[in-house]
Coordinates of C-alpha atoms in Angstrom, one line a residue:
X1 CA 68.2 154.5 122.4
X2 CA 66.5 157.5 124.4
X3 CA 65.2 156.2 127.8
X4 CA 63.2 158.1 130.1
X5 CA 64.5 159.3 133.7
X6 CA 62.2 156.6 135.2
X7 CA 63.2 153.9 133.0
X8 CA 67.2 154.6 133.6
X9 CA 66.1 154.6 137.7
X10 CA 64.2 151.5 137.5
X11 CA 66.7 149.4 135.3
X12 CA 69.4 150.7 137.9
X13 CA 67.6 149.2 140.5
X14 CA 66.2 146.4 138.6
X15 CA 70.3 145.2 138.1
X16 CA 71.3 145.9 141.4
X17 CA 68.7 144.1 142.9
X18 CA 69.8 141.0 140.7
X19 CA 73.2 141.5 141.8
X20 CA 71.8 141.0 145.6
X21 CA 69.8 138.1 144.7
X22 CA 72.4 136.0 143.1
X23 CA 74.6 136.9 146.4
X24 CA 71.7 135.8 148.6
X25 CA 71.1 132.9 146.6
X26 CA 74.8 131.1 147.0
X27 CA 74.9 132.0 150.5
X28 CA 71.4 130.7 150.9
X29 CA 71.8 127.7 149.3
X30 CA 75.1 127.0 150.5
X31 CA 73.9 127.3 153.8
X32 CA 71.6 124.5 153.0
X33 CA 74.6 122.6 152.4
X34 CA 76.5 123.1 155.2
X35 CA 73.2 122.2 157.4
X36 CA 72.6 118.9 155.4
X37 CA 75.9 118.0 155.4
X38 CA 76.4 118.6 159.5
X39 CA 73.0 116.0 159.3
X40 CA 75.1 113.4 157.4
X41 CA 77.8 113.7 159.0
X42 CA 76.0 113.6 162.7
X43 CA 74.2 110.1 161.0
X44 CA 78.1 108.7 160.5
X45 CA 79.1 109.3 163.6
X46 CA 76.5 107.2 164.8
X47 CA 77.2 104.4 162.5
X48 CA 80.7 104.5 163.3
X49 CA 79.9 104.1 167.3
X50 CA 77.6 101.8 166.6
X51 CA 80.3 99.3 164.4
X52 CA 82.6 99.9 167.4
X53 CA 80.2 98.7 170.4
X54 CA 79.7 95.9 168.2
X55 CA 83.2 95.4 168.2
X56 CA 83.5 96.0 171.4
X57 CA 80.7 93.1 172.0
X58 CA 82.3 90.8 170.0
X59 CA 85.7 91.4 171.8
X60 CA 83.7 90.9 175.2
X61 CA 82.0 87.5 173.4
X62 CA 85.1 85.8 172.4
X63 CA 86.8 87.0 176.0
X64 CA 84.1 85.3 177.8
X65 CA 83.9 81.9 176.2
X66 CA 88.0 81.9 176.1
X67 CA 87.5 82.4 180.4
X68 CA 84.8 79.7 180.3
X69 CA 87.0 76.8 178.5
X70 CA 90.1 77.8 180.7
X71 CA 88.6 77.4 184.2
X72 CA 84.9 75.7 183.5
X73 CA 83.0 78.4 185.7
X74 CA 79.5 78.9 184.3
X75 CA 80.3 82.8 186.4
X76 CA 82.6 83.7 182.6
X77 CA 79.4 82.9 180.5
X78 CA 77.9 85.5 182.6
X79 CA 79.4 88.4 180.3
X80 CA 79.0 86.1 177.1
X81 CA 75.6 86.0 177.8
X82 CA 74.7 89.3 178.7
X83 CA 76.7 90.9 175.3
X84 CA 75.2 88.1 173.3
X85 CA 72.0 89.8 173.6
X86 CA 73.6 93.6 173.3
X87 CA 74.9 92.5 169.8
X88 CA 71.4 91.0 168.7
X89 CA 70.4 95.1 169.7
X90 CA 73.2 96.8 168.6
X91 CA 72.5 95.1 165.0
X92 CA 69.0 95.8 165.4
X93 CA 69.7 99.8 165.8
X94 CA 72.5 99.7 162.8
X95 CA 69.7 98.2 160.5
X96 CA 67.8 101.4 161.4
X97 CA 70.5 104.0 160.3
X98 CA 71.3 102.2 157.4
X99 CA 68.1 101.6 156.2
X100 CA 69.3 103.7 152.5
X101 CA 73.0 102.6 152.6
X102 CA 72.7 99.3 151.0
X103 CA 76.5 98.5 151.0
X104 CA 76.8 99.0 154.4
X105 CA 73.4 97.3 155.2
X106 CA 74.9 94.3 153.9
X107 CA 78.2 94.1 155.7
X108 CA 75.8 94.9 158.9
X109 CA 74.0 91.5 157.3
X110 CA 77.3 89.4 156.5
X111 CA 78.1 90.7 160.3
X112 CA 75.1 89.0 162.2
X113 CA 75.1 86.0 160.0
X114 CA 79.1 85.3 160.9
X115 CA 78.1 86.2 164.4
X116 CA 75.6 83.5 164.5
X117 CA 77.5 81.6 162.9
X118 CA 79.9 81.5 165.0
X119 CA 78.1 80.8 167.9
X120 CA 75.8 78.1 166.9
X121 CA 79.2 76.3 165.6
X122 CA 82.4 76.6 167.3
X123 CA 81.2 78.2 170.6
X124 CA 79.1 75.3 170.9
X125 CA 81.3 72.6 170.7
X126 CA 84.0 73.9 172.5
X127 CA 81.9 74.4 175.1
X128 CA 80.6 70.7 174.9
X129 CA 84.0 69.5 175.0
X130 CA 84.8 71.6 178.1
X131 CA 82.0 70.2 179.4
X132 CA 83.0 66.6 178.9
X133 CA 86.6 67.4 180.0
X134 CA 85.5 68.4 183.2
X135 CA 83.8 65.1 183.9
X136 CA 86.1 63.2 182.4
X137 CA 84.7 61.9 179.7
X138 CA 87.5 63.2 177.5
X139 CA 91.1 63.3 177.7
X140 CA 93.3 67.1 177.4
X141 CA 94.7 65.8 174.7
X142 CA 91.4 65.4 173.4
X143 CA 90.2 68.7 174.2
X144 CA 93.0 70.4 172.5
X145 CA 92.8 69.1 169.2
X146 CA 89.0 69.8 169.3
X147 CA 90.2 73.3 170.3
X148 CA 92.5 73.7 167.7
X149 CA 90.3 72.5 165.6
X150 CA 87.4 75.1 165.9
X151 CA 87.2 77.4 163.7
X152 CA 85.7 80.4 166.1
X153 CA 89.3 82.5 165.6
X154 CA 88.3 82.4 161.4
X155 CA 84.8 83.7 162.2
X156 CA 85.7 86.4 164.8
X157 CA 88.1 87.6 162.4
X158 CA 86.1 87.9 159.7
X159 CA 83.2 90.3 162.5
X160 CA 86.7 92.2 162.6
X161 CA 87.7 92.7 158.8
X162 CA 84.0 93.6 157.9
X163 CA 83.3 96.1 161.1
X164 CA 86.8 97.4 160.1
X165 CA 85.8 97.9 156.1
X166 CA 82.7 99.7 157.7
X167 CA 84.4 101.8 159.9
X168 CA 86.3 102.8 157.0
X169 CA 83.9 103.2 154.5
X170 CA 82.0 105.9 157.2
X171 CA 85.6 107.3 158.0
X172 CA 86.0 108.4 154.0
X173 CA 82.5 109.3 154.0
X174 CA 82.9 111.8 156.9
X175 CA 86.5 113.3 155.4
X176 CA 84.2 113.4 151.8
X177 CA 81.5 115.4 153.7
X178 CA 84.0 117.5 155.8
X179 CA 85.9 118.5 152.4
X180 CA 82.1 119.2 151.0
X181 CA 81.5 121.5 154.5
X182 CA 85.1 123.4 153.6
X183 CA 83.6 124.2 150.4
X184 CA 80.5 125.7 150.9
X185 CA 81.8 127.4 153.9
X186 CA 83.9 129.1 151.3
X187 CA 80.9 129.8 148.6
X188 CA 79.7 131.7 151.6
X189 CA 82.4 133.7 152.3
X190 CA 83.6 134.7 149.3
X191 CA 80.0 135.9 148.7
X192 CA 79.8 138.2 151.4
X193 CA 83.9 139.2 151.3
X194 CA 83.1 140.0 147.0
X195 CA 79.5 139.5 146.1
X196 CA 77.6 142.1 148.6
X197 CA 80.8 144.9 148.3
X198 CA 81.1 144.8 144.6
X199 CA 77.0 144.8 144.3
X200 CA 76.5 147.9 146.4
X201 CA 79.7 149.6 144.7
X202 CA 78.7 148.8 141.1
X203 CA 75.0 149.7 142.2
X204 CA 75.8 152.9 143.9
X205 CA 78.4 154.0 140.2
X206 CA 75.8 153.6 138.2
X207 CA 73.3 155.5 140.0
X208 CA 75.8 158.7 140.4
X209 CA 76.3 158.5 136.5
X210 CA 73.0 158.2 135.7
X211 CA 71.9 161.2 138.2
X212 CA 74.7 162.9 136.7
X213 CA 74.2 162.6 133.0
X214 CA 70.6 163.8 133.7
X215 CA 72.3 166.9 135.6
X216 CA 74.6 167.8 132.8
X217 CA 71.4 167.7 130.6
X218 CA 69.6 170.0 132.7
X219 CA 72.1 172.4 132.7
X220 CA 72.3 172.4 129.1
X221 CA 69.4 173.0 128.5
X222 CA 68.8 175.9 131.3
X223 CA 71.8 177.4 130.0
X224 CA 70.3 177.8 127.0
X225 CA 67.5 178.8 127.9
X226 CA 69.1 181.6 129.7
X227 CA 70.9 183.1 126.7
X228 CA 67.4 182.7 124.7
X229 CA 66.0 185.1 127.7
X230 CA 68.4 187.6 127.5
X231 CA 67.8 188.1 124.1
X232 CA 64.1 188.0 124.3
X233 CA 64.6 190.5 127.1
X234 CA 66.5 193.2 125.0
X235 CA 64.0 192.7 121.9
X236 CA 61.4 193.5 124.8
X237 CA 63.1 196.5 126.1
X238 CA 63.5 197.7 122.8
X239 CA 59.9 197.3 121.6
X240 CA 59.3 199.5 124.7
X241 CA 61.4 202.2 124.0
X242 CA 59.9 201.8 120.0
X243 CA 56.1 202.8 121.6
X244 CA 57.1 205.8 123.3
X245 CA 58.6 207.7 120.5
X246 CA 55.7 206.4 118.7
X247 CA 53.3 208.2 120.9
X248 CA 55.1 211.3 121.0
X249 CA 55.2 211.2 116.8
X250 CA 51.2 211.0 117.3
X251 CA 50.9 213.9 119.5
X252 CA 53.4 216.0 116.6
X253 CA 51.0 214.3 114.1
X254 CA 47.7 215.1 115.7
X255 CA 48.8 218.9 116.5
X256 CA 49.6 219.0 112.9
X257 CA 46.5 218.3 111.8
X258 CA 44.6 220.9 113.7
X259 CA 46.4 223.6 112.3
X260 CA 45.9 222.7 109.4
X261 CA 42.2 221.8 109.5
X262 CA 41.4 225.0 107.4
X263 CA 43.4 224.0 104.5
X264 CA 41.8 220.9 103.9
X265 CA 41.1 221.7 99.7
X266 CA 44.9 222.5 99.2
X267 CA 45.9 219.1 100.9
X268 CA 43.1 216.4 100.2
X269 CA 45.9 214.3 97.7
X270 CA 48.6 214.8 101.2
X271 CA 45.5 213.5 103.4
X272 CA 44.6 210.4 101.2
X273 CA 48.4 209.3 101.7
X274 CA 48.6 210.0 105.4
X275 CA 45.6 208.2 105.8
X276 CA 47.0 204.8 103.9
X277 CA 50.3 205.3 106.3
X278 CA 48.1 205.4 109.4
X279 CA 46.2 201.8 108.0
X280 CA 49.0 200.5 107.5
X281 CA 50.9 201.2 110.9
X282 CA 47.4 200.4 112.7
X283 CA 48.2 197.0 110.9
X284 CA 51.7 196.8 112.5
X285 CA 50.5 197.6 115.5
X286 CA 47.7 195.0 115.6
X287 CA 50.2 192.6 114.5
X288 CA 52.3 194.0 117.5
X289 CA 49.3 193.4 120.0
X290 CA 48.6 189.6 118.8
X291 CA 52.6 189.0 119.4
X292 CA 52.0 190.3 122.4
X293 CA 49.1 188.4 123.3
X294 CA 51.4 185.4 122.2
X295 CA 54.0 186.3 124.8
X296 CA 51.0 185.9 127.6
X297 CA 50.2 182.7 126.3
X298 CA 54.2 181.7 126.7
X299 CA 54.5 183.4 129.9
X300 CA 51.2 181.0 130.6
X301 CA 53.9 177.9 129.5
X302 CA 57.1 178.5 131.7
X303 CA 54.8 178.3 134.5
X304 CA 53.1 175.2 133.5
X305 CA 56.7 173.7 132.7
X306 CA 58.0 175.0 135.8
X307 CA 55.6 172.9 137.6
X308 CA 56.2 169.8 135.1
X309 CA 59.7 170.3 136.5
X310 CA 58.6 170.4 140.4
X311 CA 56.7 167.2 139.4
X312 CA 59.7 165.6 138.1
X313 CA 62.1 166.0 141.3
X314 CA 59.5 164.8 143.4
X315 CA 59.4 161.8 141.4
X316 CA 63.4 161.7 141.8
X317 CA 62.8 162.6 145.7
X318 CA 60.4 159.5 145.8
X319 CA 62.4 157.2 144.1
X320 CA 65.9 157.7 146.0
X321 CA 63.4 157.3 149.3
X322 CA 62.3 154.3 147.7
X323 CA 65.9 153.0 147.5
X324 CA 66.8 153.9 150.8
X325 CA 64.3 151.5 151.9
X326 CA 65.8 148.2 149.4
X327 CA 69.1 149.5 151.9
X328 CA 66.9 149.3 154.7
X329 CA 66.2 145.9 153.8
X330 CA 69.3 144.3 152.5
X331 CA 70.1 145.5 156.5
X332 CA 67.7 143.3 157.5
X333 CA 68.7 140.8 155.4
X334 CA 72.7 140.9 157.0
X335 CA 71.3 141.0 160.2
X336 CA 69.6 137.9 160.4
X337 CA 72.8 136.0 158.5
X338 CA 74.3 137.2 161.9
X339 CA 71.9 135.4 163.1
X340 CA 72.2 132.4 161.9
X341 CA 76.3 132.8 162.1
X342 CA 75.2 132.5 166.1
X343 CA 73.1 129.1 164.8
X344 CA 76.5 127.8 163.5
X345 CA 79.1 128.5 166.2
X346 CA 76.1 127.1 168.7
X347 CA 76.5 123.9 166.3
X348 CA 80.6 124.3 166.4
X349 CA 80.1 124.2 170.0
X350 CA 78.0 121.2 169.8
X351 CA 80.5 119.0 167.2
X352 CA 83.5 120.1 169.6
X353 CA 81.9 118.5 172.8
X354 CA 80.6 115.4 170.8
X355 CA 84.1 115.1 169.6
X356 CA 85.3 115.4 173.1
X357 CA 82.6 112.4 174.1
X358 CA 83.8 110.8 170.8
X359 CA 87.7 110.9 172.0
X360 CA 86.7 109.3 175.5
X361 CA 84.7 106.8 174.5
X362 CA 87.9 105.9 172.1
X363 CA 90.0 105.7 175.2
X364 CA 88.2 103.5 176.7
X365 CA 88.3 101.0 174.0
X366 CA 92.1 100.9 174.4
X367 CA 93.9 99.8 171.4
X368 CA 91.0 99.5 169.2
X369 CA 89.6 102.9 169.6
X370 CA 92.9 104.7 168.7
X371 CA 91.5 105.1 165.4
X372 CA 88.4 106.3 166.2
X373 CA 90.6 109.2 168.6
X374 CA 92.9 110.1 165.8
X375 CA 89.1 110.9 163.9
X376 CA 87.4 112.6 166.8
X377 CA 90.7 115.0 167.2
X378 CA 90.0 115.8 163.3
X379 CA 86.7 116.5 163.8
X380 CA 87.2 119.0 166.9
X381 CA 89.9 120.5 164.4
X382 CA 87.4 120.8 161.8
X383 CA 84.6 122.4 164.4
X384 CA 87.2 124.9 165.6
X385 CA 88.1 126.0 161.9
X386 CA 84.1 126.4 161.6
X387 CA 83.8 128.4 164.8
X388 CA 86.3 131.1 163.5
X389 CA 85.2 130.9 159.8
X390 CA 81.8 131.8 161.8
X391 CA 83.0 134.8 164.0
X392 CA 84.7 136.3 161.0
X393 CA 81.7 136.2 158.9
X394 CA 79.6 137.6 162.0
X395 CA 82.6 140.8 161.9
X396 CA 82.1 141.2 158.1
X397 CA 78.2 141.3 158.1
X398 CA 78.5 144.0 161.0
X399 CA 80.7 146.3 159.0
X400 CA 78.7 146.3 156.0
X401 CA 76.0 146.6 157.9
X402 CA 77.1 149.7 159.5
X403 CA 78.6 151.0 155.9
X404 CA 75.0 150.4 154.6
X405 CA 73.7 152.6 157.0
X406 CA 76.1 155.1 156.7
X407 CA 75.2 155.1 152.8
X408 CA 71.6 155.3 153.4
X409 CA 72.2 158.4 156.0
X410 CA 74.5 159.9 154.1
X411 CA 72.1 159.7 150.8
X412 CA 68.8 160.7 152.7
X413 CA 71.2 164.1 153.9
X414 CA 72.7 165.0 150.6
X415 CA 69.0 164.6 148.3
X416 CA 67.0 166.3 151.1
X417 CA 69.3 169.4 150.5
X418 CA 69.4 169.0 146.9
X419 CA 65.9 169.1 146.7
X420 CA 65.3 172.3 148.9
X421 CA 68.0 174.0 146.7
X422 CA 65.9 173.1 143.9
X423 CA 62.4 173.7 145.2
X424 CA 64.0 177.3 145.8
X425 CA 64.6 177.4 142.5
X426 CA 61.8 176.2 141.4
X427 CA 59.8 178.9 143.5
X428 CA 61.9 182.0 142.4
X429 CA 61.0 181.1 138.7
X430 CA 57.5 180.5 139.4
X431 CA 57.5 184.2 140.5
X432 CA 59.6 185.4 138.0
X433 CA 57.5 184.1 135.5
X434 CA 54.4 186.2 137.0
X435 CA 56.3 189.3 137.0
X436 CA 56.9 188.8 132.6
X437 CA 53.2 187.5 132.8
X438 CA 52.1 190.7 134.3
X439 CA 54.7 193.0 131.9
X440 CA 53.6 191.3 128.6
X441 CA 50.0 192.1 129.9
X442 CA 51.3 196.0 130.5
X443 CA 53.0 195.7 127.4
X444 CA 49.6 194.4 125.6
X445 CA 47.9 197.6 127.2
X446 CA 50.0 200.2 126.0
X447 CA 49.8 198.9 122.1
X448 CA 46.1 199.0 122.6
X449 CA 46.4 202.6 123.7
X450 CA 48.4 203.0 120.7
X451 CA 45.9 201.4 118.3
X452 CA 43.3 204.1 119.9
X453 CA 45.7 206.7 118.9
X454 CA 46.4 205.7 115.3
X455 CA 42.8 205.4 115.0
X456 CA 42.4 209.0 116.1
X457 CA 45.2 209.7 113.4
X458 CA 43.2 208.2 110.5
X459 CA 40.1 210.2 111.8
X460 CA 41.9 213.4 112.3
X461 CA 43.4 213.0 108.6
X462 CA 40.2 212.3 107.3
X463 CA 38.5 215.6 108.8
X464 CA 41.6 217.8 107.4
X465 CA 39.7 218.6 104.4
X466 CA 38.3 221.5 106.7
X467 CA 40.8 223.5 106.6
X468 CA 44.1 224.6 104.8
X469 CA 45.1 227.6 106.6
X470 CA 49.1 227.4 107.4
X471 CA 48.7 224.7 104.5
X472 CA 53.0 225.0 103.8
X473 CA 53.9 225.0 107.5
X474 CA 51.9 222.3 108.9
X475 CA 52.4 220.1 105.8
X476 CA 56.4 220.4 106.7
X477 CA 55.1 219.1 109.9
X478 CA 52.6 216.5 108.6
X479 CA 55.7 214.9 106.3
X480 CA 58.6 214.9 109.3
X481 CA 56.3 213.2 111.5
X482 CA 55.4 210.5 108.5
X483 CA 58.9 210.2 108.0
X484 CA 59.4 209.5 111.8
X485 CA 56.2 207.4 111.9
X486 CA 57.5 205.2 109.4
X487 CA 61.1 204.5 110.8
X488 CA 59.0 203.6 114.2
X489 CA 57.0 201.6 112.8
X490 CA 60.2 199.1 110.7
X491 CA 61.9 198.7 114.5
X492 CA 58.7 198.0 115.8
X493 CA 58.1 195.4 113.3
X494 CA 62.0 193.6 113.4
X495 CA 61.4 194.2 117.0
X496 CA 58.3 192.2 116.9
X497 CA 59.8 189.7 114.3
X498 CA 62.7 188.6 116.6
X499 CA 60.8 188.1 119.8
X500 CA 58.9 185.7 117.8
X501 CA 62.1 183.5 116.8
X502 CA 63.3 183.6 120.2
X503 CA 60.2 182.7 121.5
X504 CA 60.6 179.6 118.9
X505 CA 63.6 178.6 120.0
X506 CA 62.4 178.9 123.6
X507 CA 59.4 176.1 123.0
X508 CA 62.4 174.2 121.4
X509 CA 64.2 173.7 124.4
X510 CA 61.1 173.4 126.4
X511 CA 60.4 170.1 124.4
X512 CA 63.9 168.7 124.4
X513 CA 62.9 169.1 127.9
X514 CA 59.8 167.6 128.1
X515 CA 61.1 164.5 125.9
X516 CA 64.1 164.0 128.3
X517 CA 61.9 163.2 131.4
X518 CA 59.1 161.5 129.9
X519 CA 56.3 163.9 130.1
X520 CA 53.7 163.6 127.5
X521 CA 51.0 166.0 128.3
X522 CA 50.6 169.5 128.9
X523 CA 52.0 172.8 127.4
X524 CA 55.3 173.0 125.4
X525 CA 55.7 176.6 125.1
X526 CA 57.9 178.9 127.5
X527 CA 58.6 182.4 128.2
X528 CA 62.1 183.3 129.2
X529 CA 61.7 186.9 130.7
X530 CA 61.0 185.5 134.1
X531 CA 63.4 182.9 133.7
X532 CA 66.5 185.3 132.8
X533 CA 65.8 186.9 135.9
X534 CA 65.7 184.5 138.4
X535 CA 68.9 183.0 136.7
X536 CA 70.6 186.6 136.7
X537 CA 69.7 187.0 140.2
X538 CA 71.4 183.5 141.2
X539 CA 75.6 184.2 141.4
X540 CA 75.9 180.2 141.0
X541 CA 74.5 179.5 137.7
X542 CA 75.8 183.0 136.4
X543 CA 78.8 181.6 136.9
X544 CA 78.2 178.2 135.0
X545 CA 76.6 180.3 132.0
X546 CA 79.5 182.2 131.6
X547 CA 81.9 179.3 131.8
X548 CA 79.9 177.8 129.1

């Protein structure tokens, strides 16, 4: 399948630019994850501290009421009181965040109702018997049993075993999430440690083969149209040389004729054929004139083509600018994943002072918050993994973007000189091809001077029935110069003949030419002389058309 110049250039860039998009779009997307998950697990962490105050409060609850039935002061039901109304809040604020976690929604449920529970039950009549005991109404003995017999231990432990199976559940959820972080975090960097590299150096192979299959085409092609100038040239030369022993045989022939213009009578039967010799080479040479006039329409052609050509670089200048630009952009692009790199390390920053807060607040709790610490020092492990996954993706987006530049720089340099070293060339055969313009038209000239003169032949034959003084002598000289004439006159037409194939096989070329790049309008044929010699005159591409 033949593709145009364009079409190989845009399905280059059409594939590369996919291989960029499915890069952006796993880095994009995973960074979606990352930010989501960060959401979720910022959401857990406040579940989880608010499970612990409400441990905390039910701790405070149950120390309270214990200090109330051990010494009877209403000053211990101070701090019951007080965290009795926290817990109602706390509960309150946990129904918020897990409005769409129905699991834990309902231990939060199961929660409160052991809670109150607990206190419209147990806590009540302990404190009624205290209350009896200290005025006497009861005996210890008394007191104790109803003490032993409460069940407030069996409904505080149950507030324990489901903040506990919560604190769990949101402690696996975090972990689930964290592992979910690690993985995207990795989708990201292996994108831009193997996506963006192999991309640009898959993109930027396929663009140097393309360019340089189409080189190796074009020098084909020039090369042979080289060696089809050099040819055309000689044929040329030789025509040339042909037409001036041709006018010199006239000027024999027409001196000829005058001497022996008063033996006309003796040789009227010699006339009649000299005069069907002279038709027929005035037919040669008109044939000789319209091949010229050919050759001007050729010479018309290269210069047409040559500007085809001029076209077509600027198209290839245009198009490598083009690309130069897409580079400019993916640039761009890295730059502002740099910026959001800074976005994450400000978060990293963020997770390891919360975990910090997290880790004090656990110490504070004492022996129930050890958990909680062993989970904040995991998640300030986690944030400091982040923060240099973060600064090493910020290092590789700064060297590719500086190799991206570099590409682009390098790129502009190298086409801006190939395209003056072409334009040069370009220009030299432009001229060239006006110099064979102007020598076909010289060329055209001088066989209409020679039409003139074998017209002046067939007139001059035709008035040697005058004469036929010095009949023998000038007849010797009338035959020699035929002879001559003739042998002219076959060159001329081989001559004539060839320059025709050649020019052929030039408009061959031309249009294997013309097909290659896609051009389907304008002129086809070519002429080589101009060609040949801006091609001899250049050292380098005599050396390539000898090597081939």
């Amino acid at each position: 399948m033949n593709l145009t110049f364009k079409m190989k250039i845009i399905g280059v860039c059409i594939f590369w630019s996919g291989l960029f998009v499915v890069c952006g779009a796993i880095v994009f997307f995973s960074q979606q994850r990352q930010n989501l998950i960060l959401k979720e697990l910022e959401h857990s962490k406040q579940v989880v501290q608010t499970f612990n105050r409400l441990l905390t409060i039910t701790i405070n609850l149950e120390t309270g009421i214990r200090g109330y039935l051990l010494s009877s002061e209403d000053s211990y039901l101070e701090p019951f009181n007080q965290n009795e109304a926290k817990f109602d809040q706390e509960a309150r604020a946990a129904q918020e965040l897990l409005a769409d976690d129905a699991e834990q929604n309902k231990r939060l449920t199961s929660i409160s109702e052991f809670k109150k529970s607990w206190i419209t039950g147990p806590v009540v009549e302990e404190m009624m018997a205290r209350k009896k005991l200290t005025r006497n109404m009861i005996s210890a003995d008394d007191f104790n049993a109803i003490f032993r017999k409460s069940k407030g231990k069996e409904y505080t432990d149950k507030i324990r075993s489901e903040v506990e199976t919560a604190l769990s559940h949101e402690t696996n959820r975090m972990v689930k999430l964290g592992d979910e972080q690690i993985e995207a975090s990795n989708r990201v960097r292996l994108s831009i440690l193997f996506g963006f590299p192999i991309s640009i150096i898959l993109g930027f192979s396929l663009i140097v083969f393309t360019v340089s299959k189409v080189n190796l085409a074009i020098q084909k092609l020039v090369i042979s149209l080289y060696k089809t100038s050099i040819a055309m040239a000689e044929s040329s030369r030789t025509l040339t040389s042909c037409g001036v022993e041709l006018g010199k045989a006239s000027e024999q022939t027409a001196t000829s004729t005058q001497e022996t213009a008063s033996a006309i009578e003796q040789i009227k039967t010699t006339t009649a054929s000299n005069v069907s010799t002279a038709q027929n080479s005035l037919e040669t040479v008109e044939k000789c004139l319209a091949r010229s006039e050919e050759g001007q329409v050729a010479g018309e052609a290269v210069r047409s083509a040559m500007g085809e050509i001029d076209l077509c670089g600027q198209q290839m200048v245009n198009k490598v600018a083009e690309n130069n630009q897409r580079l400019t952009s993916i640039t761009k692009m890295m730059s502002e994943i740099q910026t959001k790199t800074k976005i994450i390390n400000e978060i990293v920053f963020q997770t390891k002072l919360l975990s910090f807060n997290a880790s004090v607040e656990a110490a504070r709790a004492g022996e129930h918050g050890k958990g909680f610490s062993v989970v904040a020092e995991e998640i300030g492990t986690l944030a400091n993994l982040s923060g240099t996954a973060a600064k090493e993706i910020d290092l590789l987006l700064s060297n590719s973007t500086n190799e991206v530049k570099n590409i682009i720089k390098d790129a502009t340099e190298s086409m801006a000189y190939v395209t003056k070293d072409i334009q040069l060339r370009i220009t030299g055969g432009a001229e060239k091809s006006g110099v064979c313009h102007e020598k076909l038209n010289e060329i055209g000239k001088q066989v209409s001077s020679v039409q003139e003169a074998m017209n002046g032949i067939v007139n001059a034959s035709e008035e040697q029935a005058s004469g036929i003084e010095t009949m023998s002598k000038a007849i010797m000289y009338i035959e020699q110069a035929t002879q001559s004439q003739n042998s002219l006159f076959d060159k001329y037409s081989d001559t004539a003949n060839h320059l025709e194939e050649f020019s052929e096989s030039i408009d061959q070329q031309v249009l294997e030419l013309r097909l290659f790049f896609g051009v389907r309008s304008g002129p086809t044929t070519t002429s080589s002389g101009d060609i040949s010699n801006s091609l001899i005159a250049d050292p380098s591409f005599a050396k390539h058309g000898s090597a081939a």
